[in-house]
Amino acid sequence: MLAIPKEAEEIISQLESYGYEAYLVGGCVRDLLMGLTAKDFDICTSALPEDVIRLFTKTYKTGLKHGTVTVIKNGIPFDVSTFRIDMKYTDHRRPDKVLFTPSLTEDLKRRDFTINAICYHPKKGIIDPFNGIKDITGRLIRTVGNPEERFGEDALRMLRAVRFKASLGFEIEPATKNAVCRMAGTICHISRERILYELNGILSGISPEAFEVLFDTGIINYIFPVPVPLKYTFKPLKSLPGKLSLRWAAAVRLMGFTDTNEVKEICNYLKMSKKLKDYILNVTDILKKPLPENKFVLKKALSDTGIALFSDSLEILRALGSDTNKAKAVKMMINDIYSNNECVSRSALAVKGRDLIEKGFVPGKQLGEIIELLFLCVLQIPELNHKDTLIEIAENIQKAFSA
Ligand code: ATP
Ligand code: MG
């Protein structure tokens, strides 16, 4: 017995009461069999989309062309899809036409991997014509049917295979992997948005080192706009927290990219968000420079980049095992700076421009320069960060300026 929401059971029995067949299918069955939490629940049925719309009170026409209707029960969405056969693929991504069928086995046959082609029925139990359970037990990703044909129909499946390897920690079955090697070039038919989605899934998985498979199979040559300088092991990614941006920055480093323009080109090519792109560029920049040797230089760097980016960069160095001792020393200095509450940002300076203006300083460029000097003084000697002390220093600097 798999633990499924009562709403899914209700949808299935309602469809059955009208004479249709209905089952849970795909990712949710796979995840539940593995003891994982299912992300969402997909139902497949012999009912046609218009029947589904007619039978339930709240529905959305999600993908009517492909037979999918979303049924909302108690506020929970369930994708209910009509059994279908995908006809002829000419664009290496989507079938030219789908044919609805009364046959559950036909529907399971068009699915990508055996582990994703298992059905579950609350009363009838598991239906598994392609031995998906055997592959879950053997931790294998294997296409349903001939892998070359299946990747020929839809090239995205190749990246999905790598993503499932990363998210489940499985191996790609040898014949399936060989077919990826042979068909790698067809990945050019897939949109960059979809490619990025899958790469994100690979990098944030429990086995992000699966990124290596992109190199082993040659896919990497077709998804980046510039040649990759290094083929490295991506094992270090595993010891990093699951944060996607951090994993991306580490992967960029592991591939040997240091040139800002090249990194920018990759991020733009893959249509990353500005936030992700800026993060990767900033970390790449920090990692390019030598680590600060003393607290003053460190605080100057922290004031430029912010603590979060700098700490993430150190985390990457730790994972990569590079500069280990230096990185450790910098980490200790950072702890020291924060436990002493030392000023590392201009906004934490005890004197503001308006305080100085009140004291008779003239607003303008020179005042800006004076404040910058005060900031450098405080970075050197944290004890100076008091309003009166800084006003006094500012007055002395001004005297020196006008001497
Ligand atoms: P997850 O949601 O955890 O990424 P999933 O297996 O649920 O994994 P979905 O993309 O939600 O993946 O798709 C649901 C199901 O539809 C899959 O389990 C699979 O049976 C089928 N499927 C999805 N994409 C494809 C595809 N490109 N080719 C063939 N079948 C597919
Ligand atoms: Mg899913």
mmCIF file of N, CA, C and O in Angstrom, residues 85-98 152-153:
data_model
loop_
_atom_site.group_PDB
_atom_site.id
_atom_site.type_symbol
_atom_site.label_atom_id
_atom_site.label_comp_id
_atom_site.label_asym_id
_atom_site.label_seq_id
_atom_site.Cartn_x
_atom_site.Cartn_y
_atom_site.Cartn_z
ATOM 1 N N ILE A 85 -1.026 7.784 -27.283
ATOM 2 C CA ILE A 85 0.123 7.313 -28.058
ATOM 3 C C ILE A 85 0.689 8.554 -28.725
ATOM 4 O O ILE A 85 -0.066 9.365 -29.261
ATOM 5 N N ASP A 86 2.004 8.731 -28.657
ATOM 6 C CA ASP A 86 2.606 9.888 -29.322
ATOM 7 C C ASP A 86 2.989 9.488 -30.735
ATOM 8 O O ASP A 86 3.718 8.519 -30.942
ATOM 9 N N MET A 87 2.467 10.220 -31.706
ATOM 10 C CA MET A 87 2.727 9.879 -33.113
ATOM 11 C C MET A 87 3.929 10.650 -33.624
ATOM 12 O O MET A 87 4.110 11.790 -33.282
ATOM 13 N N LYS A 88 4.706 10.067 -34.458
ATOM 14 C CA LYS A 88 5.785 10.664 -35.237
ATOM 15 C C LYS A 88 6.329 11.996 -34.672
ATOM 16 O O LYS A 88 5.601 12.960 -34.480
ATOM 17 N N TYR A 89 7.642 11.995 -34.430
ATOM 18 C CA TYR A 89 8.284 13.223 -33.960
ATOM 19 C C TYR A 89 9.144 13.750 -35.102
ATOM 20 O O TYR A 89 9.995 13.036 -35.600
ATOM 21 N N THR A 90 8.931 14.992 -35.510
ATOM 22 C CA THR A 90 9.837 15.497 -36.555
ATOM 23 C C THR A 90 10.785 16.561 -36.019
ATOM 24 O O THR A 90 11.810 16.815 -36.611
ATOM 25 N N ASP A 91 10.440 17.170 -34.852
ATOM 26 C CA ASP A 91 11.307 18.257 -34.366
ATOM 27 C C ASP A 91 12.210 17.822 -33.211
ATOM 28 O O ASP A 91 12.810 18.641 -32.545
ATOM 29 N N HIS A 92 12.333 16.521 -32.966
ATOM 30 C CA HIS A 92 13.166 15.972 -31.876
ATOM 31 C C HIS A 92 12.724 16.444 -30.508
ATOM 32 O O HIS A 92 13.501 16.468 -29.569
ATOM 33 N N ARG A 93 11.502 16.868 -30.347
ATOM 34 C CA ARG A 93 11.039 17.302 -29.034
ATOM 35 C C ARG A 93 9.579 16.922 -28.765
ATOM 36 O O ARG A 93 9.300 16.247 -27.807
ATOM 37 N N ARG A 94 8.684 17.351 -29.645
ATOM 38 C CA ARG A 94 7.268 17.095 -29.365
ATOM 39 C C ARG A 94 6.630 16.254 -30.478
ATOM 40 O O ARG A 94 6.977 16.423 -31.639
ATOM 41 N N PRO A 95 5.706 15.365 -30.104
ATOM 42 C CA PRO A 95 5.055 14.573 -31.160
ATOM 43 C C PRO A 95 4.247 15.479 -32.087
ATOM 44 O O PRO A 95 3.691 16.475 -31.632
ATOM 45 N N ASP A 96 4.223 15.127 -33.377
ATOM 46 C CA ASP A 96 3.444 15.924 -34.325
ATOM 47 C C ASP A 96 1.962 15.837 -33.969
ATOM 48 O O ASP A 96 1.196 16.762 -34.175
ATOM 49 N N LYS A 97 1.597 14.679 -33.406
ATOM 50 C CA LYS A 97 0.183 14.436 -33.134
ATOM 51 C C LYS A 97 0.088 13.431 -31.983
ATOM 52 O O LYS A 97 0.965 12.567 -31.861
ATOM 53 N N VAL A 98 -0.946 13.539 -31.154
ATOM 54 C CA VAL A 98 -1.143 12.474 -30.168
ATOM 55 C C VAL A 98 -2.475 11.799 -30.469
ATOM 56 O O VAL A 98 -3.399 12.425 -30.983
ATOM 57 N N GLY A 152 15.802 9.768 -30.194
ATOM 58 C CA GLY A 152 15.562 10.343 -31.521
ATOM 59 C C GLY A 152 14.222 11.070 -31.567
ATOM 60 O O GLY A 152 14.080 12.113 -32.196
ATOM 61 N N GLU A 153 13.233 10.525 -30.849
ATOM 62 C CA GLU A 153 11.916 11.177 -30.800
ATOM 63 C C GLU A 153 12.006 12.495 -30.045
ATOM 64 O O GLU A 153 11.525 13.523 -30.488
#
